[in-house]
Amino acid sequence: MSPLQHDTPAGVDELAKTLGSRHLTMIAIGGIIGAGLFVGSSAAIAHTGPAILISYALAGAIIFLVMRMLAEMVSASPKNRIFTECIRDGLGPWAGFMSGWLYWLAWMVTIAIEAIIAAQLIRPFVPLPIWLTGFVIISVMVATNLWSARAFGEFEVLFSAIKVGAIILFILLGAAYLSGLAPLPGAGGGLQTLWNGEGGFLPFGPVSILTGVVTVMFSMLGAEIATVAAAESSLGQRAVGRIAASLVVRILLFYVGSVAVILSIVPWSEIPVGSSPFVAALSVMRVPGAGLIMNVIVLVAVLSCLNSGLYANSRVLFILADHKDAPAGLVALNRRKVPARAILLGGAFGYLGVLASVFSPTVVFAFLVNSVGALTFFNYLLLGLAHIRTRRRLEASRAEMPVKMWLFPWLSYATLAAIVGILLLMTTSPKHAAEVIGSLSTVAVVAVTYLVRQAVRRRRAQVAVPG
């Protein structure tokens, strides 16, 4: 008998409460620390130089403030743990519809991208077609998510622990090398490499710091996943809010710390674009098998991000269905209290994305990537607007707010302005401009879909009422 034959209509509260604080923390880390740090940082370094450290700090500060706003809303309302629900509560049903579908679409393409990267990393050892390996990888992640929320959480704890452990070990090894304490050939060097290299600390001028923020922001998105998983946690809303906000600080330390070590060991101009700067640093330190070690860690990071993405995607779709913003059948839970149909649908779209990358990489897949490239920023804008409106409502009712955004409303406005500034900066780059235009088109399509759906509902309601 199929597990889905035991499905019953369910609400959010019927999800199993099996995730703890360590699961929420590691799930969020899994969504944030991916190939963007281990490989993608080489492009950011090439276009900004050592000043990329300031870009990372600024990007981290923006994400931290966004998460602080989210933490305030989550901690003030037990029913609004997931961030799309905070947006719905603050701005209305239209915003909940928009944010949920924009988030779902963004993760759909990301799942396919991560599966393709993982397949490429595995190919030297398993010489199968990329699309076939991608199918197998997605299938394994789908099976993990179908088993139970706790099984997914335990996998994520393992994946994220490997990533975090590798980063910490790298920082410690690099620090020992730079101080001359490590028993490695050629140990030495220091922070002077940051400003004594080609062009100094700011080889491309101060403006490059801002353009660098745009590049690194993409690798730091995903902290909101902690609130997505909160619906299956027994933690109180205050704890969930604090995890969402404080996690960014720890991840920022990983990003800035590891990149600072890399740039202190290897001059920025000697790091090839498209390759892992971690491998470059490990090679200078003459660590045996540096390339293989990093490929394994990058593979783990990619699988972790894919796993977290599939989970977040299915839960947001489940919430949409619970509000009748998606097909009602997607709200069903199987015997293990997971939204099996939402998970399977996410896996199916992931398969289609992998196929598109193989058979139409420059048309269909490029269109998909561009159409979701900036969606998270639009969601953050909605989140910021919802926060301001919710905060004013809470203050008017004198409700308890365990976590508060600092310097309200000015810091909230400043955060929104920073996000708008990032979108404007993206339009100055041909690649990112296509993403902004494509994402705006996606936002327009989702908005029109909502308006059409509302018009159909009103018409049906009028027909149902006797004349």
XYZ file of C-alpha atoms in Angstrom:
467
model
C 0.000 0.000 0.000
C 1.329 3.430 -0.884
C 2.261 5.684 2.040
C 0.122 8.398 0.479
C -2.969 6.265 0.878
C -2.863 7.111 4.554
C -2.762 10.860 3.955
C -5.223 13.090 5.717
C -5.804 16.805 5.359
C -3.353 18.563 7.609
C -2.473 21.958 8.914
C 0.909 23.315 9.823
C 0.548 22.204 13.441
C 0.267 18.554 12.395
C 3.876 18.401 11.239
C 6.000 16.273 13.562
C 7.868 18.316 16.184
C 11.113 16.356 15.973
C 13.757 19.010 15.268
C 15.881 20.580 18.000
C 18.103 23.640 18.179
C 21.114 21.813 16.730
C 19.017 20.752 13.750
C 17.757 24.288 13.104
C 21.275 25.665 13.363
C 22.810 23.100 11.033
C 19.914 23.310 8.549
C 20.481 27.046 8.201
C 24.245 26.547 7.872
C 23.554 23.951 5.196
C 21.532 26.478 3.224
C 24.161 29.219 3.454
C 27.601 27.614 3.221
C 27.816 26.020 -0.199
C 29.991 26.187 -3.273
C 29.740 29.989 -3.134
C 32.360 30.114 -0.389
C 34.602 27.231 -1.415
C 34.747 28.023 -5.158
C 32.705 31.117 -6.013
C 34.781 33.340 -3.728
C 37.595 33.212 -6.305
C 35.564 35.413 -8.694
C 34.768 37.871 -5.902
C 38.452 38.101 -4.984
C 39.476 38.617 -8.628
C 37.108 41.579 -9.061
C 37.689 43.255 -5.702
C 41.077 42.169 -4.368
C 41.783 42.027 -0.607
C 39.024 44.616 -0.036
C 36.588 41.737 -0.548
C 36.904 41.275 3.221
C 35.029 44.559 3.694
C 32.451 43.418 1.121
C 31.851 40.244 3.105
C 31.492 42.237 6.318
C 28.977 44.643 4.740
C 26.985 41.830 3.134
C 26.952 39.964 6.432
C 25.742 43.093 8.239
C 22.817 43.469 5.817
C 21.823 39.809 6.185
C 22.172 40.103 9.965
C 19.816 43.092 10.096
C 17.280 41.314 7.888
C 17.411 38.319 10.206
C 17.070 40.606 13.232
C 13.827 41.965 11.782
C 12.668 38.411 11.173
C 13.667 37.388 14.706
C 11.528 40.187 16.135
C 8.463 39.053 14.217
C 8.992 35.363 14.972
C 9.581 35.922 18.694
C 6.485 38.132 19.012
C 4.062 35.687 17.407
C 4.072 31.912 18.107
C 1.982 31.189 14.993
C 4.327 32.935 12.531
C 7.531 30.947 12.762
C 8.136 30.530 9.029
C 9.274 33.768 7.405
C 6.646 33.735 4.647
C 3.962 33.662 7.347
C 5.536 36.741 8.960
C 5.222 38.496 5.596
C 1.611 37.331 5.222
C 0.746 38.532 8.727
C 2.410 41.901 8.184
C 1.256 42.792 4.679
C -1.709 40.564 3.945
C -2.609 37.426 1.914
C -1.244 38.883 -1.327
C 2.236 39.173 0.206
C 2.075 35.646 1.618
C 1.172 34.333 -1.831
C 3.946 36.339 -3.484
C 6.710 35.523 -1.006
C 5.851 31.819 -0.869
C 5.856 31.279 -4.615
C 8.927 33.464 -5.200
C 10.814 31.464 -2.581
C 9.646 28.165 -4.074
C 10.712 29.173 -7.578
C 14.128 30.366 -6.399
C 14.843 27.066 -4.661
C 13.595 25.053 -7.623
C 16.372 26.343 -9.850
C 18.927 26.239 -7.025
C 18.220 22.534 -6.464
C 18.978 21.828 -10.116
C 22.162 23.934 -10.033
C 23.461 22.183 -6.914
C 22.684 18.762 -8.410
C 24.636 19.658 -11.566
C 27.639 20.883 -9.559
C 27.590 17.713 -7.460
C 27.411 15.540 -10.592
C 30.406 17.354 -12.081
C 32.414 16.802 -8.894
C 31.582 13.092 -8.881
C 32.197 12.527 -12.589
C 35.996 11.885 -12.312
C 35.187 8.931 -10.037
C 31.846 7.850 -11.540
C 31.993 8.501 -15.318
C 28.247 8.679 -15.932
C 26.333 11.361 -17.866
C 25.754 14.520 -15.826
C 21.974 14.240 -16.131
C 21.966 10.643 -14.855
C 24.195 11.395 -11.873
C 22.079 14.459 -11.151
C 18.951 12.291 -11.154
C 20.520 9.860 -8.696
C 21.645 12.671 -6.371
C 18.217 14.318 -6.315
C 16.579 10.928 -5.787
C 18.740 10.238 -2.738
C 17.897 13.655 -1.272
C 14.187 13.140 -1.993
C 14.295 9.754 -0.236
C 15.999 11.333 2.778
C 13.350 14.020 3.019
C 10.537 11.490 2.599
C 11.825 9.292 5.410
C 11.176 11.851 8.151
C 11.977 15.413 9.161
C 14.357 14.086 11.804
C 16.198 11.926 9.262
C 16.650 14.995 7.089
C 17.808 16.957 10.145
C 20.377 14.326 11.131
C 21.775 14.231 7.596
C 22.058 18.007 7.698
C 23.809 17.928 11.063
C 26.388 15.542 9.566
C 26.844 17.509 6.332
C 27.091 20.866 8.063
C 29.400 19.540 10.781
C 31.833 18.430 8.069
C 31.713 21.866 6.438
C 32.112 23.793 9.665
C 34.841 21.447 10.883
C 36.734 21.842 7.606
C 36.534 25.646 7.761
C 37.672 25.793 11.379
C 40.513 23.358 10.693
C 41.557 25.410 7.659
C 41.602 28.642 9.676
C 43.630 27.033 12.462
C 46.070 25.452 10.019
C 46.445 28.717 8.133
C 46.998 30.680 11.325
C 49.667 28.190 12.426
C 51.323 28.445 9.016
C 51.331 32.237 9.048
C 52.746 32.366 12.583
C 55.478 29.875 11.730
C 54.224 27.390 14.324
C 53.106 24.722 11.864
C 55.683 22.091 10.798
C 55.089 22.958 7.146
C 57.726 23.896 4.542
C 57.894 27.624 3.864
C 55.805 28.605 6.858
C 55.646 32.328 7.358
C 54.103 35.366 5.699
C 51.450 37.430 7.383
C 48.744 40.043 7.076
C 51.063 42.329 5.097
C 50.182 40.214 2.057
C 46.784 41.905 2.166
C 48.181 45.349 1.332
C 51.638 44.621 -0.126
C 50.326 42.730 -3.126
C 49.536 44.047 -6.599
C 47.559 47.288 -6.285
C 47.537 47.237 -2.480
C 44.430 46.591 -0.388
C 42.137 48.455 -2.829
C 43.448 47.554 -6.301
C 40.164 48.543 -7.982
C 39.228 51.511 -5.816
C 36.571 52.013 -3.109
C 33.635 51.457 -5.496
C 34.760 47.849 -5.972
C 33.808 47.190 -2.342
C 30.177 47.930 -3.148
C 30.163 45.845 -6.318
C 31.834 43.112 -4.279
C 28.888 43.181 -1.879
C 26.592 42.231 -4.756
C 28.775 39.251 -5.631
C 29.178 37.863 -2.110
C 25.573 38.454 -1.040
C 24.468 35.578 -3.251
C 26.701 33.151 -1.364
C 25.338 34.272 2.026
C 21.607 33.987 1.385
C 19.603 31.282 3.144
C 19.659 32.062 6.876
C 15.846 32.252 6.863
C 15.711 28.461 6.461
C 15.998 28.223 10.254
C 12.488 29.661 10.528
C 11.172 27.334 7.826
C 12.293 24.349 9.890
C 10.857 25.884 13.068
C 7.384 24.559 12.191
C 8.751 21.078 12.990
C 10.571 22.094 16.145
C 9.433 22.031 19.764
C 11.468 25.156 20.555
C 9.749 28.296 21.750
C 9.404 31.232 19.400
C 11.987 33.264 21.321
C 14.643 30.584 20.822
C 13.837 30.299 17.103
C 14.119 34.055 16.673
C 17.473 34.222 18.399
C 18.859 31.330 16.345
C 17.857 33.064 13.111
C 19.601 36.297 14.138
C 22.723 35.003 15.890
C 23.544 32.397 13.262
C 24.562 35.036 10.742
C 27.315 36.288 13.052
C 28.890 32.843 13.284
C 28.694 32.249 9.552
C 30.167 35.677 8.864
C 33.150 34.730 11.035
C 33.611 31.600 8.910
C 33.488 33.593 5.671
C 35.670 36.512 6.701
C 38.066 34.364 8.743
C 38.722 31.815 6.013
C 39.055 34.388 3.210
C 41.394 36.517 5.368
C 43.620 33.472 5.902
C 43.612 32.692 2.179
C 44.571 36.233 1.176
C 47.299 36.318 3.825
C 48.853 33.187 2.336
C 48.252 33.679 -1.396
C 48.442 37.071 -3.161
C 44.961 37.815 -4.504
C 46.188 38.157 -8.099
C 47.499 34.569 -8.073
C 44.130 32.938 -7.337
C 42.599 31.616 -10.608
C 38.961 32.494 -11.234
C 36.746 29.427 -11.148
C 39.051 27.365 -8.966
C 38.939 27.000 -5.206
C 41.027 29.614 -3.367
C 41.175 27.097 -0.518
C 43.075 24.720 -2.799
C 45.462 27.544 -3.728
C 46.197 28.231 -0.053
C 46.545 24.543 0.841
C 48.904 24.074 -2.097
C 51.122 26.918 -0.876
C 51.125 25.256 2.541
C 52.050 22.026 0.721
C 49.228 20.022 2.212
C 49.182 16.629 0.418
C 46.090 15.948 -1.676
C 44.758 19.505 -1.314
C 42.694 19.295 -4.487
C 41.040 15.994 -3.581
C 40.345 17.150 -0.015
C 38.616 20.308 -1.179
C 36.633 18.493 -3.866
C 35.205 16.208 -1.191
C 34.366 19.158 1.073
C 32.792 21.106 -1.799
C 30.752 18.011 -2.691
C 29.523 17.756 0.905
C 28.701 21.500 0.893
C 26.736 21.188 -2.344
C 24.804 18.121 -1.162
C 24.026 19.899 2.091
C 22.717 22.963 0.283
C 20.635 20.780 -2.053
C 19.221 18.846 0.905
C 18.298 22.029 2.785
C 16.825 23.554 -0.356
C 14.592 20.584 -1.065
C 13.377 20.638 2.533
C 12.668 24.392 2.592
C 11.019 24.219 -0.803
C 8.584 21.479 0.226
C 7.623 23.175 3.497
C 6.912 26.518 1.865
C 4.783 24.758 -0.759
C 2.999 22.943 2.065
C 2.222 26.276 3.751
C 0.933 27.698 0.468
C -1.380 24.710 0.087
C -2.575 25.130 3.666
C -3.681 28.674 2.734
C -5.268 27.383 -0.496
C -2.622 29.265 -2.487
C -1.464 25.961 -4.024
C -3.303 22.725 -4.972
C -5.063 21.333 -1.896
C -3.547 17.869 -2.346
C -0.094 19.222 -1.446
C -1.185 19.799 2.143
C -1.440 16.042 2.774
C 1.011 14.363 5.136
C 2.115 10.747 4.888
C 2.459 8.314 7.795
C 5.776 9.869 8.778
C 4.229 13.325 9.072
C 6.065 14.844 6.104
C 4.435 16.569 3.084
C 5.355 13.795 0.664
C 3.619 15.226 -2.381
C 5.314 18.615 -1.950
C 8.689 16.862 -1.642
C 8.085 14.716 -4.729
C 6.993 17.751 -6.726
C 10.185 19.550 -5.725
C 12.256 16.576 -6.820
C 10.412 16.403 -10.142
C 11.103 20.051 -10.930
C 14.723 19.505 -9.918
C 14.935 16.711 -12.499
C 13.499 19.005 -15.167
C 16.059 21.678 -14.293
C 18.923 19.196 -14.693
C 17.553 18.116 -18.083
C 17.249 21.745 -19.160
C 20.903 22.342 -18.266
C 21.965 19.435 -20.474
C 19.722 19.849 -23.507
C 19.254 23.630 -23.544
C 21.956 25.220 -21.350
C 22.069 28.587 -23.116
C 18.321 29.076 -23.637
C 15.991 27.295 -21.207
C 18.397 26.844 -18.307
C 19.888 30.324 -18.691
C 16.354 31.714 -18.709
C 15.530 29.825 -15.493
C 18.676 31.055 -13.748
C 18.068 34.665 -14.744
C 14.378 34.521 -13.814
C 15.138 33.672 -10.169
C 18.524 35.354 -9.722
C 17.307 38.228 -7.539
C 14.099 36.785 -6.066
C 15.532 36.447 -2.565
C 16.235 40.186 -2.495
C 12.612 40.902 -3.392
C 11.532 38.590 -0.592
C 13.811 40.457 1.805
C 12.160 43.709 0.719
C 8.748 42.232 1.537
C 10.117 41.003 4.852
C 11.422 44.457 5.749
C 8.133 46.156 4.859
C 6.213 43.531 6.840
C 8.485 44.111 9.826
C 7.876 47.861 9.893
C 4.121 47.399 9.696
C 4.107 44.584 12.283
C 6.299 46.554 14.683
C 3.946 49.538 14.596
C 0.996 47.249 15.255
C 2.777 45.550 18.169
C 3.747 48.877 19.702
C 0.167 50.156 19.386
C -1.172 47.085 21.190
C 1.669 47.156 23.753
C 2.434 43.503 22.955
C 5.515 41.799 24.373
C 8.522 41.761 22.013
C 11.268 39.457 23.376
C 13.581 40.406 20.487
C 13.657 43.922 19.041
C 15.184 45.520 15.985
C 17.593 48.245 17.076
C 17.035 51.952 16.357
C 13.575 51.378 14.922
C 12.454 52.591 12.432
C 15.627 54.168 11.051
C 17.764 51.034 10.946
C 14.892 49.150 9.319
C 14.638 51.841 6.637
C 18.413 51.756 6.182
C 18.311 47.985 5.665
C 15.599 48.324 3.022
C 17.617 51.067 1.331
C 20.678 48.790 1.294
C 18.704 46.012 -0.415
C 17.352 48.439 -3.008
C 20.910 49.705 -3.489
C 22.112 46.165 -4.164
C 19.421 45.682 -6.806
C 20.415 48.969 -8.445
C 24.089 47.975 -8.382
C 23.172 44.704 -10.046
C 21.829 46.632 -13.023
C 25.324 48.011 -13.689
C 26.620 44.540 -14.530
C 25.423 42.808 -17.731
C 25.162 39.433 -15.979
C 23.357 40.682 -12.894
C 21.211 43.112 -14.901
C 19.743 40.136 -16.766
C 18.960 38.544 -13.400
C 17.207 41.680 -12.128
C 15.128 41.962 -15.302
C 14.332 38.242 -15.285
C 13.393 38.295 -11.599
C 11.196 41.357 -12.080
C 9.413 39.457 -14.842
C 8.883 36.523 -12.476
C 7.538 38.868 -9.783
C 5.120 40.333 -12.351
C 3.916 36.875 -13.428
C 3.303 35.802 -9.812
C 1.482 39.084 -9.097
C -0.765 38.697 -12.150
C -1.451 35.084 -11.157
C -2.611 36.257 -7.738
C -4.893 38.922 -9.236
C -6.419 36.444 -11.689
C -6.964 33.898 -8.942
C -8.685 36.498 -6.755
C -10.911 37.594 -9.627
C -11.932 33.983 -10.278
C -12.717 33.460 -6.601
C -14.849 36.597 -6.436
C -16.776 35.540 -9.522
C -17.408 32.078 -8.123
C -18.595 33.594 -4.846
C -21.035 35.855 -6.709
C -22.382 32.925 -8.714
C -22.817 30.904 -5.526
C -24.956 33.641 -3.944
C -28.618 33.427 -5.109
C -29.705 36.448 -7.153
